[in-house]
């Protein structure tokens, strides 16, 4: 859903300029108009096109985008609404204002609007227990604090499966699976007090849409047609894949080569979290209503009070780091150039969208395009720099010293509350707080105040305390980690083991897996470090270590991936070290480090040798596996895997750091 801004994974390759609509004005002319346009904002269609045409030509080529829509509104009027390139490259069908795209998670703003309509009507209490509107369905909850509609719409529900509630695929386009049928079998569990932490949350918006359906007594797709799309004159917008819209829908292109693939449907069929199809023409009307405080063509679509909640930030990482409103978001606030901006991006395989609103300037733009690259983030930056440039000089903050004693409250392992595989270590080194994870590497942090730090690249990290005043979360506003869009939670070691000596070389690995709830005690207070595991037990621990969601309908696929290439698997049989190595490699898919000499000395089956060598060359090796100066090592491939060895391999493979190979 959020690949709109995942800069850590940018894919750049060339596209023939014949696919791009010809520019109406050269770059030099665009630059000459910048001063006037920056003062007035986007007011003149010719000037906007002179700015946008060369920009889209350049960026679409950069990101290998075949076709894109682009619409700009201001002061209740459409300034520009046009298409660039091809909706279907093979058939040479151009993008125009009526080309249909899957707008994906931009749908969440519509769901928030529908929920606020029901709040306006007195049918939903924004701050009451949302279970009252779920038709008798209960949300498993370990916190004792009920989830509210406000929690769902501000991405603070506290549930454990923010992305694991819906299944997508081409086969679901022609199916009709109701939320009534689907939700009871796929309910997440509330594991953090609602309102306490920010986590980008698809599941929460699915539940919000289901609440709208029950409170109104109207099926969600029909509700959106009657209460939102028709009053706005959005005749080419739907929650469902209507045949007349599919005929006009842009083709979906994915991957580095821009391969054509069929569009994806979802279960349940009505997806309040991301199933809407729309056009530039219709989205212009939606933005105008948003910028007119909920009014359109003389009609009140939603109250001004509700629209104010949608445009006012409710959740902050720090006072200068806004995160969410009711429905909208504010990622990368530095790109807003000091303006009050609310936005929402969305992504499906082969389609991406972005809506940006500057309410105080009565200005907005929307774009959809037919691949899942990050074109929109570049357009957003250029649009703001051109029309609303930063007017205040950046002032370097005064950094405060931090002693090792004061730093200890931050120490530990943190796990992202959305992407469980993302883990961070925070420690102290040479007078500084140190941040280390797989995405950003090792970063020295400087303190602005006790809850706000800055890394070496100038990106901010905001910490949050729990109700007892202890550090519990951080939010990292790094572009490299944009896909995570969630707080990371400090994971506490809840148990020490009577049978793990203090000087054990495995103790840190065992503690790490305990903190992350990957492997715990075997019995009572004993870890049983030299005990063995079954293949099934290791599989369960491996899935948790990798951070994969396992929910109804997905178990078989994950387990088949783990089992690839391994003969005669039996979940109840003890696992050998070579089987464990292959299972890990099936998920990691590591390439051997060619600059590191490794030579397996003992006998391993042919199907396991490459996996063992790849892991060892990458430093994924337990402390009892000794590597000689010449790179030779004995892996004990056919020995049974001990629990302490499993903890080391899993922590090194999927933890927050990678250790260099230790040679004797």
XYZ file of C-alpha atoms in Angstrom:
664
model
C 0.000 0.000 0.000
C 2.761 2.455 0.851
C 5.348 1.843 -1.837
C 4.574 5.380 -2.896
C 7.426 6.485 -0.611
C 9.678 3.462 -0.153
C 12.887 5.174 -1.189
C 15.042 2.402 0.212
C 14.039 0.150 -2.704
C 14.002 2.573 -5.675
C 14.079 0.872 -9.064
C 15.380 3.072 -11.868
C 15.409 2.119 -15.529
C 14.755 3.753 -18.914
C 11.577 4.047 -20.957
C 11.351 5.174 -24.573
C 10.355 8.842 -24.773
C 7.798 7.921 -27.423
C 5.578 6.693 -24.580
C 5.434 10.142 -22.989
C 3.139 12.949 -24.099
C 5.213 15.634 -25.806
C 6.207 18.622 -23.682
C 4.441 21.878 -24.482
C 7.274 24.009 -23.129
C 11.012 23.398 -22.611
C 12.634 23.113 -19.200
C 14.154 26.562 -19.486
C 10.711 28.144 -19.847
C 9.479 26.193 -16.843
C 12.314 27.563 -14.744
C 11.660 31.131 -15.889
C 8.072 30.915 -14.639
C 8.999 29.579 -11.209
C 9.203 32.860 -9.318
C 5.730 34.041 -10.306
C 4.115 30.655 -9.850
C 5.769 30.156 -6.485
C 4.059 33.276 -5.192
C 0.613 32.570 -6.594
C 0.425 28.811 -6.464
C -1.079 26.817 -9.346
C -3.595 29.229 -10.858
C -2.982 29.144 -14.607
C -3.466 26.005 -16.686
C -0.755 26.865 -19.203
C 1.778 27.532 -16.457
C 0.902 24.281 -14.672
C 1.288 22.313 -17.887
C 4.578 24.076 -18.612
C 5.748 22.894 -15.193
C 4.234 19.413 -15.302
C 4.875 18.272 -18.885
C 8.694 18.184 -18.776
C 8.619 16.974 -15.175
C 6.471 13.957 -16.011
C 8.542 13.246 -19.128
C 11.701 13.149 -17.028
C 10.344 11.226 -14.049
C 8.306 8.701 -16.014
C 11.437 7.850 -17.968
C 13.407 7.562 -14.733
C 10.894 5.171 -13.139
C 9.870 3.287 -16.295
C 6.243 4.414 -15.955
C 4.127 3.818 -19.045
C 1.239 6.114 -18.168
C 0.048 8.542 -15.505
C -2.879 10.805 -14.775
C -2.414 14.221 -13.152
C -5.079 16.576 -11.854
C -4.655 19.884 -9.993
C -7.461 21.777 -8.248
C -7.497 25.170 -6.565
C -10.253 27.380 -5.143
C -12.976 24.940 -6.180
C -11.842 24.684 -9.807
C -9.970 22.138 -11.869
C -6.816 23.801 -13.165
C -5.345 20.868 -15.071
C -6.599 17.328 -15.680
C -4.617 15.350 -18.202
C -2.855 12.107 -18.911
C 0.697 11.254 -19.854
C 1.843 8.221 -21.783
C -0.146 5.035 -22.254
C -2.786 3.285 -20.166
C -1.955 0.222 -22.244
C 1.428 0.258 -23.980
C 0.742 -2.783 -26.131
C -2.541 -1.407 -27.502
C -1.271 2.203 -27.619
C -4.215 3.430 -25.514
C -3.319 6.831 -24.017
C -4.077 7.908 -20.454
C -6.752 10.604 -20.231
C -9.001 12.107 -17.574
C -11.355 9.103 -17.780
C -8.732 6.363 -17.442
C -9.543 4.142 -14.466
C -6.899 3.218 -11.887
C -6.937 1.198 -8.693
C -6.308 3.922 -6.108
C -5.488 1.348 -3.406
C -4.968 2.871 0.054
C -6.221 6.302 -0.983
C -9.506 4.438 -0.403
C -8.876 4.815 3.328
C -9.767 8.499 3.156
C -13.170 7.550 1.699
C -13.722 5.036 4.484
C -12.840 7.701 7.048
C -15.299 10.069 5.358
C -18.053 7.437 5.482
C -17.354 6.757 9.156
C -17.525 10.471 9.948
C -20.853 10.699 8.110
C -22.166 8.072 10.506
C -20.705 10.021 13.419
C -22.496 13.118 12.136
C -25.735 11.115 11.953
C -25.351 9.965 15.553
C -25.105 6.314 14.546
C -21.454 5.880 15.561
C -19.787 7.188 18.699
C -16.295 8.176 17.554
C -14.832 7.443 20.983
C -17.033 4.495 21.983
C -16.251 0.786 21.754
C -16.297 -0.032 18.030
C -17.565 -3.553 18.794
C -20.983 -1.946 19.218
C -21.030 -1.582 15.417
C -19.621 -4.960 14.370
C -22.852 -6.956 14.357
C -21.918 -9.021 17.398
C -18.359 -9.702 16.220
C -15.747 -9.393 18.977
C -12.148 -8.305 18.560
C -9.792 -10.426 20.688
C -8.143 -7.990 23.086
C -5.377 -8.640 25.615
C -5.173 -5.037 26.889
C -8.487 -4.452 28.623
C -8.946 -1.160 26.738
C -11.596 -1.201 23.993
C -10.835 -0.121 20.433
C -12.722 2.940 19.201
C -13.508 4.186 15.713
C -11.107 7.043 16.440
C -8.324 4.510 17.085
C -9.035 2.719 13.810
C -9.089 5.912 11.742
C -5.906 7.334 13.276
C -3.880 4.120 12.793
C -3.537 3.463 16.525
C -5.688 0.350 17.023
C -2.901 -1.717 18.641
C -3.698 -4.878 16.647
C -1.138 -7.564 15.881
C -1.845 -8.099 12.171
C -2.072 -4.664 10.555
C -1.506 -6.113 7.080
C -2.515 -9.722 7.570
C -6.270 -9.476 7.451
C -6.920 -9.450 3.689
C -5.743 -11.695 0.841
C -5.259 -10.377 -2.686
C -4.962 -12.045 -6.073
C -6.244 -11.982 -9.648
C -8.630 -14.857 -8.945
C -10.673 -12.714 -6.538
C -11.870 -10.204 -9.157
C -14.874 -12.323 -10.142
C -15.699 -13.585 -6.650
C -18.074 -12.096 -4.110
C -16.905 -12.668 -0.542
C -18.703 -10.615 2.092
C -17.163 -9.094 5.195
C -19.744 -11.053 7.198
C -18.294 -14.267 5.834
C -14.639 -13.287 5.928
C -13.998 -11.374 9.142
C -14.948 -13.998 11.757
C -12.230 -16.282 10.340
C -9.531 -13.598 10.041
C -9.752 -11.418 13.138
C -6.601 -9.767 14.471
C -5.898 -9.428 18.202
C -5.378 -6.147 20.067
C -1.993 -6.543 21.780
C -1.120 -2.899 22.575
C -3.385 -0.419 24.371
C -5.394 1.337 21.639
C -4.190 4.883 21.075
C -0.710 4.172 22.444
C 1.316 3.509 19.285
C 1.141 4.379 15.580
C 1.044 1.480 13.114
C -0.033 1.799 9.488
C -3.109 -0.359 9.591
C -5.015 -2.007 6.748
C -6.908 -4.277 9.109
C -8.169 -1.324 11.136
C -9.733 0.303 8.094
C -11.371 -2.945 7.049
C -12.999 -3.069 10.484
C -13.971 0.605 10.191
C -15.734 -0.089 6.902
C -17.501 -3.055 8.434
C -18.696 -0.791 11.264
C -20.078 1.664 8.685
C -21.931 -1.203 7.000
C -23.516 -2.338 10.268
C -24.288 1.123 11.678
C -25.950 2.273 8.452
C -27.638 -1.014 7.595
C -26.374 -0.683 4.011
C -23.722 -2.948 2.408
C -20.458 -1.039 2.212
C -20.208 -0.846 -1.598
C -23.820 0.364 -1.860
C -23.256 2.845 0.948
C -20.301 4.409 -0.844
C -22.304 4.629 -4.084
C -25.312 6.264 -2.433
C -23.723 8.468 0.224
C -20.412 9.501 -1.337
C -19.912 8.799 -5.043
C -23.341 9.828 -6.399
C -23.612 13.074 -4.357
C -20.167 14.036 -5.681
C -20.983 13.077 -9.262
C -18.228 10.456 -9.223
C -19.774 8.313 -11.947
C -16.560 6.383 -12.682
C -15.738 5.390 -9.118
C -16.580 2.144 -7.345
C -15.538 -0.102 -4.487
C -15.990 -3.041 -6.872
C -14.689 -4.103 -10.297
C -17.660 -3.063 -12.389
C -17.423 -4.241 -16.034
C -17.721 -0.723 -17.471
C -14.798 0.414 -15.307
C -12.620 -2.588 -16.116
C -12.938 -1.712 -19.817
C -11.311 1.673 -19.132
C -8.814 0.525 -16.535
C -5.115 1.065 -17.131
C -3.022 -2.056 -17.542
C -0.884 -3.137 -14.587
C 2.895 -3.238 -15.090
C 5.246 -4.656 -12.455
C 8.879 -5.506 -11.897
C 12.088 -4.099 -13.304
C 11.124 -4.959 -16.852
C 7.625 -3.528 -16.526
C 5.928 -6.845 -17.133
C 2.208 -6.841 -17.857
C 0.123 -8.687 -15.289
C -3.599 -9.008 -14.550
C -5.147 -6.699 -11.943
C -5.657 -8.067 -8.449
C -8.898 -8.352 -6.549
C -9.149 -9.030 -2.840
C -10.966 -10.823 -0.101
C -13.310 -9.665 1.214
C -14.620 -8.251 -2.061
C -15.456 -4.870 -0.537
C -12.132 -3.553 0.722
C -12.594 -0.397 2.842
C -8.827 -0.406 3.259
C -8.012 -0.218 -0.448
C -10.353 -1.500 -3.167
C -11.679 1.687 -4.814
C -11.284 2.321 -8.550
C -11.477 5.894 -9.832
C -10.380 8.429 -12.446
C -8.680 11.813 -12.456
C -12.015 13.394 -13.393
C -13.753 11.936 -10.333
C -10.883 12.503 -7.924
C -10.909 16.195 -8.825
C -14.474 16.401 -7.469
C -13.455 14.558 -4.316
C -10.558 16.944 -3.681
C -12.735 20.001 -4.273
C -15.202 18.718 -1.659
C -12.349 18.109 0.768
C -11.004 21.640 0.241
C -14.495 23.145 0.642
C -14.859 21.763 4.169
C -17.146 18.910 3.183
C -19.427 20.791 0.792
C -19.900 20.182 -2.915
C -22.318 21.742 -5.398
C -24.424 23.192 -2.587
C -24.630 19.903 -0.670
C -23.022 19.011 2.652
C -21.339 15.640 2.199
C -19.907 15.648 5.721
C -19.925 18.226 8.499
C -17.247 20.890 8.752
C -16.426 19.559 12.226
C -15.744 16.102 10.824
C -13.716 17.483 7.938
C -11.652 19.445 10.434
C -10.757 16.163 12.162
C -9.708 14.742 8.803
C -7.457 17.728 8.117
C -6.034 18.247 11.615
C -3.202 16.065 12.853
C -4.226 13.881 15.767
C -1.100 11.739 16.213
C 2.424 13.141 16.509
C 5.817 11.542 17.028
C 7.032 14.941 18.237
C 5.395 18.362 18.053
C 7.197 18.956 14.737
C 6.598 15.432 13.377
C 2.901 14.992 12.499
C 1.880 11.455 11.605
C -1.879 11.002 11.074
C -5.191 12.794 10.987
C -8.503 10.963 10.868
C -7.830 9.119 7.609
C -4.894 11.061 6.195
C -1.158 10.978 6.855
C 1.809 13.335 6.922
C 4.898 11.342 6.057
C 8.042 13.338 5.183
C 6.875 16.624 6.733
C 10.056 18.319 5.507
C 8.746 18.055 1.935
C 5.733 20.167 2.924
C 7.996 23.247 3.042
C 6.308 24.639 6.115
C 2.793 24.314 4.654
C -0.001 22.405 6.382
C -0.272 19.356 4.114
C -2.327 16.184 4.471
C -1.859 13.373 2.018
C -2.518 9.736 1.264
C -0.695 7.344 -0.986
C -1.765 3.946 -2.231
C -0.333 0.982 -4.074
C -1.500 -2.246 -5.654
C 0.731 -4.433 -7.820
C 1.017 -2.393 -11.019
C -0.910 0.709 -9.885
C 0.097 3.587 -7.570
C -1.661 6.781 -6.495
C -1.055 9.886 -4.398
C -3.401 12.633 -3.199
C -1.939 15.792 -1.686
C -4.073 18.517 -0.093
C -2.889 21.937 1.094
C -6.115 23.015 2.816
C -5.052 26.537 3.767
C -4.130 27.206 0.133
C -7.305 25.514 -1.191
C -4.989 23.508 -3.414
C -4.628 19.822 -4.150
C -3.280 17.398 -6.695
C -3.880 13.749 -7.449
C -2.044 11.302 -9.639
C -2.339 7.620 -10.557
C 0.074 5.634 -12.699
C 0.442 2.088 -13.900
C 3.415 0.641 -12.091
C 4.400 0.319 -8.447
C 7.447 2.606 -8.495
C 8.022 5.811 -6.527
C 7.310 8.386 -9.191
C 4.758 10.123 -6.961
C 7.252 11.013 -4.228
C 9.392 12.880 -6.760
C 6.348 14.701 -8.166
C 5.240 15.696 -4.657
C 8.637 17.192 -3.842
C 8.857 19.094 -7.134
C 5.275 20.363 -6.855
C 5.826 21.783 -3.368
C 9.216 23.276 -4.231
C 7.747 24.936 -7.304
C 4.482 26.312 -5.918
C 5.099 26.549 -2.179
C 8.870 26.828 -1.630
C 10.307 26.872 1.876
C 10.516 30.465 3.140
C 12.196 29.907 6.499
C 15.874 29.161 6.820
C 16.697 25.899 8.572
C 18.171 26.526 12.000
C 20.647 23.954 13.265
C 19.456 22.743 16.684
C 21.570 22.845 19.798
C 22.528 19.292 20.710
C 22.628 18.165 24.319
C 25.213 15.847 25.887
C 24.169 12.344 26.929
C 25.953 10.348 29.589
C 26.102 6.552 29.476
C 24.023 6.415 32.649
C 21.263 8.545 31.122
C 21.501 6.603 27.860
C 20.676 3.267 29.473
C 16.926 3.902 29.451
C 17.007 3.734 25.628
C 19.050 0.512 25.382
C 17.550 -2.627 23.924
C 16.042 -4.333 20.910
C 13.080 -2.634 19.230
C 10.700 -4.351 16.822
C 8.634 -2.477 14.257
C 4.943 -2.812 15.104
C 3.976 -3.307 11.468
C 6.908 -5.109 9.846
C 7.994 -7.584 12.506
C 11.152 -8.500 10.596
C 12.479 -4.961 11.120
C 14.458 -4.866 14.366
C 16.735 -2.223 15.780
C 19.472 -2.249 18.388
C 20.048 0.880 20.471
C 23.213 1.061 22.558
C 25.942 3.491 23.650
C 29.377 3.924 22.127
C 32.115 6.541 22.584
C 29.826 9.083 24.216
C 26.885 8.711 21.817
C 23.639 6.812 21.543
C 23.994 4.302 18.693
C 21.198 3.132 16.393
C 21.653 0.010 14.261
C 19.331 -1.826 11.896
C 19.421 -3.605 8.566
C 17.990 -0.699 6.559
C 19.899 2.293 7.923
C 23.047 0.574 9.159
C 24.808 2.025 12.173
C 23.989 5.633 13.022
C 25.263 7.933 15.755
C 22.387 9.855 17.343
C 22.559 13.416 18.676
C 20.045 14.569 21.302
C 17.863 17.636 20.755
C 15.841 16.862 23.880
C 15.418 13.619 25.859
C 12.728 12.297 23.508
C 14.094 13.607 20.196
C 17.335 12.689 18.446
C 18.876 13.239 15.007
C 20.952 10.715 13.079
C 24.080 11.445 11.033
C 21.986 12.148 7.923
C 19.744 14.661 9.674
C 16.736 12.361 10.053
C 14.801 12.542 13.304
C 14.075 9.768 15.778
C 11.364 10.460 18.346
C 11.007 8.296 21.458
C 7.801 7.770 23.412
C 7.274 6.779 27.033
C 4.686 4.434 28.481
C 2.329 5.356 31.308
C 5.042 4.546 33.840
C 7.533 6.933 32.283
C 9.705 4.237 30.667
C 10.928 4.440 27.075
C 8.700 2.110 25.070
C 8.616 3.199 21.390
C 10.453 5.195 18.801
C 9.399 6.629 15.440
C 12.083 7.042 12.799
C 11.376 9.560 10.051
C 14.006 8.103 7.702
C 13.200 7.925 3.971
C 15.066 4.613 3.832
C 12.570 3.117 6.246
C 9.474 4.705 4.771
C 7.886 1.332 4.048
C 7.731 0.636 7.778
C 5.421 3.567 8.648
C 4.978 2.534 12.260
C 6.390 2.960 15.728
C 8.968 0.430 16.864
C 8.410 -1.127 20.272
C 11.077 -1.886 22.863
C 11.090 -5.610 23.493
C 11.713 -6.532 27.104
C 13.452 -9.700 28.264
C 10.691 -11.127 30.414
C 12.496 -14.198 31.685
C 15.959 -15.409 32.600
C 16.787 -19.079 32.437
C 18.222 -21.057 35.335
C 20.011 -23.434 32.980
C 21.730 -20.791 30.793
C 25.023 -19.769 32.460
C 25.922 -16.099 32.630
C 29.080 -16.742 30.617
C 27.342 -18.804 27.934
C 28.311 -17.754 24.426
C 24.667 -18.316 23.492
C 23.112 -16.175 26.219
C 22.677 -12.999 24.153
C 21.054 -14.929 21.296
C 18.705 -16.746 23.672
C 17.749 -13.466 25.367
C 17.128 -11.748 22.024
C 14.785 -14.482 20.836
C 13.044 -14.447 24.193
C 12.493 -10.688 23.978
C 10.999 -11.068 20.505
C 8.770 -14.001 21.585
C 10.439 -16.268 19.034
C 11.780 -18.948 21.382
C 11.040 -19.199 25.083
C 11.353 -21.630 27.939
C 11.070 -25.342 27.277
C 9.629 -25.982 30.728
C 9.229 -23.627 33.670
C 12.319 -21.434 33.972
C 14.509 -23.716 31.876
C 15.452 -23.055 28.255
C 17.006 -26.504 27.734
C 19.926 -25.109 25.675
C 21.367 -28.485 24.636
C 18.004 -30.082 23.949
C 16.840 -30.802 20.414
C 13.904 -29.533 18.356
C 11.484 -31.070 15.930
C 11.264 -29.851 12.360
C 7.838 -28.415 13.158
C 9.105 -26.512 16.210
C 11.969 -25.011 14.230
C 9.611 -24.055 11.406
C 7.368 -22.169 13.831
C 10.362 -20.340 15.342
C 11.763 -19.569 11.893
C 8.514 -18.000 10.701
C 8.412 -15.802 13.811
C 12.078 -14.856 13.423
C 11.511 -13.873 9.816
C 8.585 -11.701 10.891
C 6.073 -13.199 8.480
C 2.368 -12.947 9.136
C 0.714 -16.328 9.352
C -3.048 -16.259 9.058
C -5.749 -18.458 7.597
C -4.982 -19.154 3.952
C -1.253 -18.385 4.071
C 0.308 -21.185 6.149
C 0.676 -23.684 3.326
C 2.513 -21.294 1.026
C 5.033 -20.268 3.678
C 5.729 -23.824 4.748
C 6.156 -24.954 1.137
C 8.729 -22.194 0.660
C 10.662 -23.363 3.714
C 10.591 -26.994 2.600
C 11.912 -26.423 -0.930
C 14.689 -28.843 -1.813
C 14.556 -30.821 1.433
C 13.603 -34.513 1.062
C 11.400 -36.431 3.459
C 10.384 -33.624 5.790
C 8.393 -34.685 8.836
C 7.238 -31.989 11.288
C 7.409 -34.421 14.227
C 10.947 -35.640 13.436
C 14.035 -34.093 15.076
C 15.705 -31.463 12.902
C 19.316 -31.722 11.791
C 21.661 -28.793 11.369
C 21.700 -29.126 7.585
C 17.898 -29.086 7.352
C 17.824 -25.948 9.512
C 20.431 -24.285 7.281
C 18.431 -24.985 4.115
C 15.208 -23.712 5.691
C 16.907 -20.450 6.677
C 18.446 -20.062 3.231
C 15.087 -20.705 1.565
C 13.876 -17.495 3.230
C 17.091 -15.464 3.167
C 18.204 -16.342 -0.388
C 21.726 -15.163 0.401
C 24.543 -15.120 -2.124
C 27.856 -16.486 -0.812
C 30.401 -13.776 -0.056
C 32.958 -14.372 -2.794
C 35.706 -12.463 -0.979
C 35.423 -14.795 2.010
C 37.022 -18.207 1.722
C 34.910 -20.996 3.151
C 35.473 -24.709 2.790
C 33.089 -27.258 4.241
C 35.090 -30.139 5.730
C 32.466 -32.579 6.915
C 29.934 -34.609 4.981
C 26.691 -32.877 4.098
C 24.053 -33.991 1.642
C 24.314 -32.430 -1.802
C 21.031 -30.551 -1.389
C 22.381 -28.766 1.716
C 25.955 -27.799 0.796
C 25.211 -24.528 -1.013
C 22.925 -23.311 1.780
C 25.479 -24.096 4.476
C 28.278 -22.349 2.570
C 26.127 -19.268 1.883
C 25.132 -18.862 5.534
C 28.646 -19.384 6.895
C 30.171 -16.974 4.382
C 27.696 -14.349 5.605
C 28.630 -14.867 9.257
C 25.487 -16.806 10.137
C 27.227 -19.444 12.218
C 26.840 -20.622 15.809
C 29.707 -20.082 18.307
C 30.689 -23.760 18.333
C 31.382 -23.809 14.596
C 35.060 -22.891 14.272
C 36.429 -21.426 11.056
C 40.123 -21.838 10.350
C 42.427 -19.203 8.935
C 42.117 -20.889 5.532
C 38.308 -20.764 5.670
C 37.845 -24.434 6.459
C 35.100 -25.377 8.904
C 33.179 -28.367 10.192
C 29.457 -27.706 10.283
C 28.355 -30.994 11.873
C 25.709 -31.044 9.175
C 23.966 -34.280 10.114
C 24.008 -33.719 13.867
C 20.729 -32.851 15.536
C 20.236 -29.117 16.026
C 20.432 -27.969 19.645
C 18.076 -25.279 20.906
C 20.934 -22.918 21.744
C 22.349 -23.401 18.243
C 18.941 -22.624 16.774
C 18.792 -19.391 18.787
C 22.175 -18.281 17.416
C 21.363 -19.106 13.795
C 17.938 -17.436 13.909
C 19.176 -14.317 15.690
C 22.112 -13.878 13.311
C 19.986 -14.559 10.226
C 17.001 -12.403 11.101
C 18.130 -10.129 13.908
C 19.179 -6.499 13.814
C 22.866 -7.063 13.036
C 25.232 -9.398 11.243
C 28.441 -10.513 12.897
C 31.684 -10.845 10.931
C 33.121 -14.330 10.560
C 35.359 -15.194 13.495
C 38.491 -17.072 12.534
C 40.732 -19.015 14.888
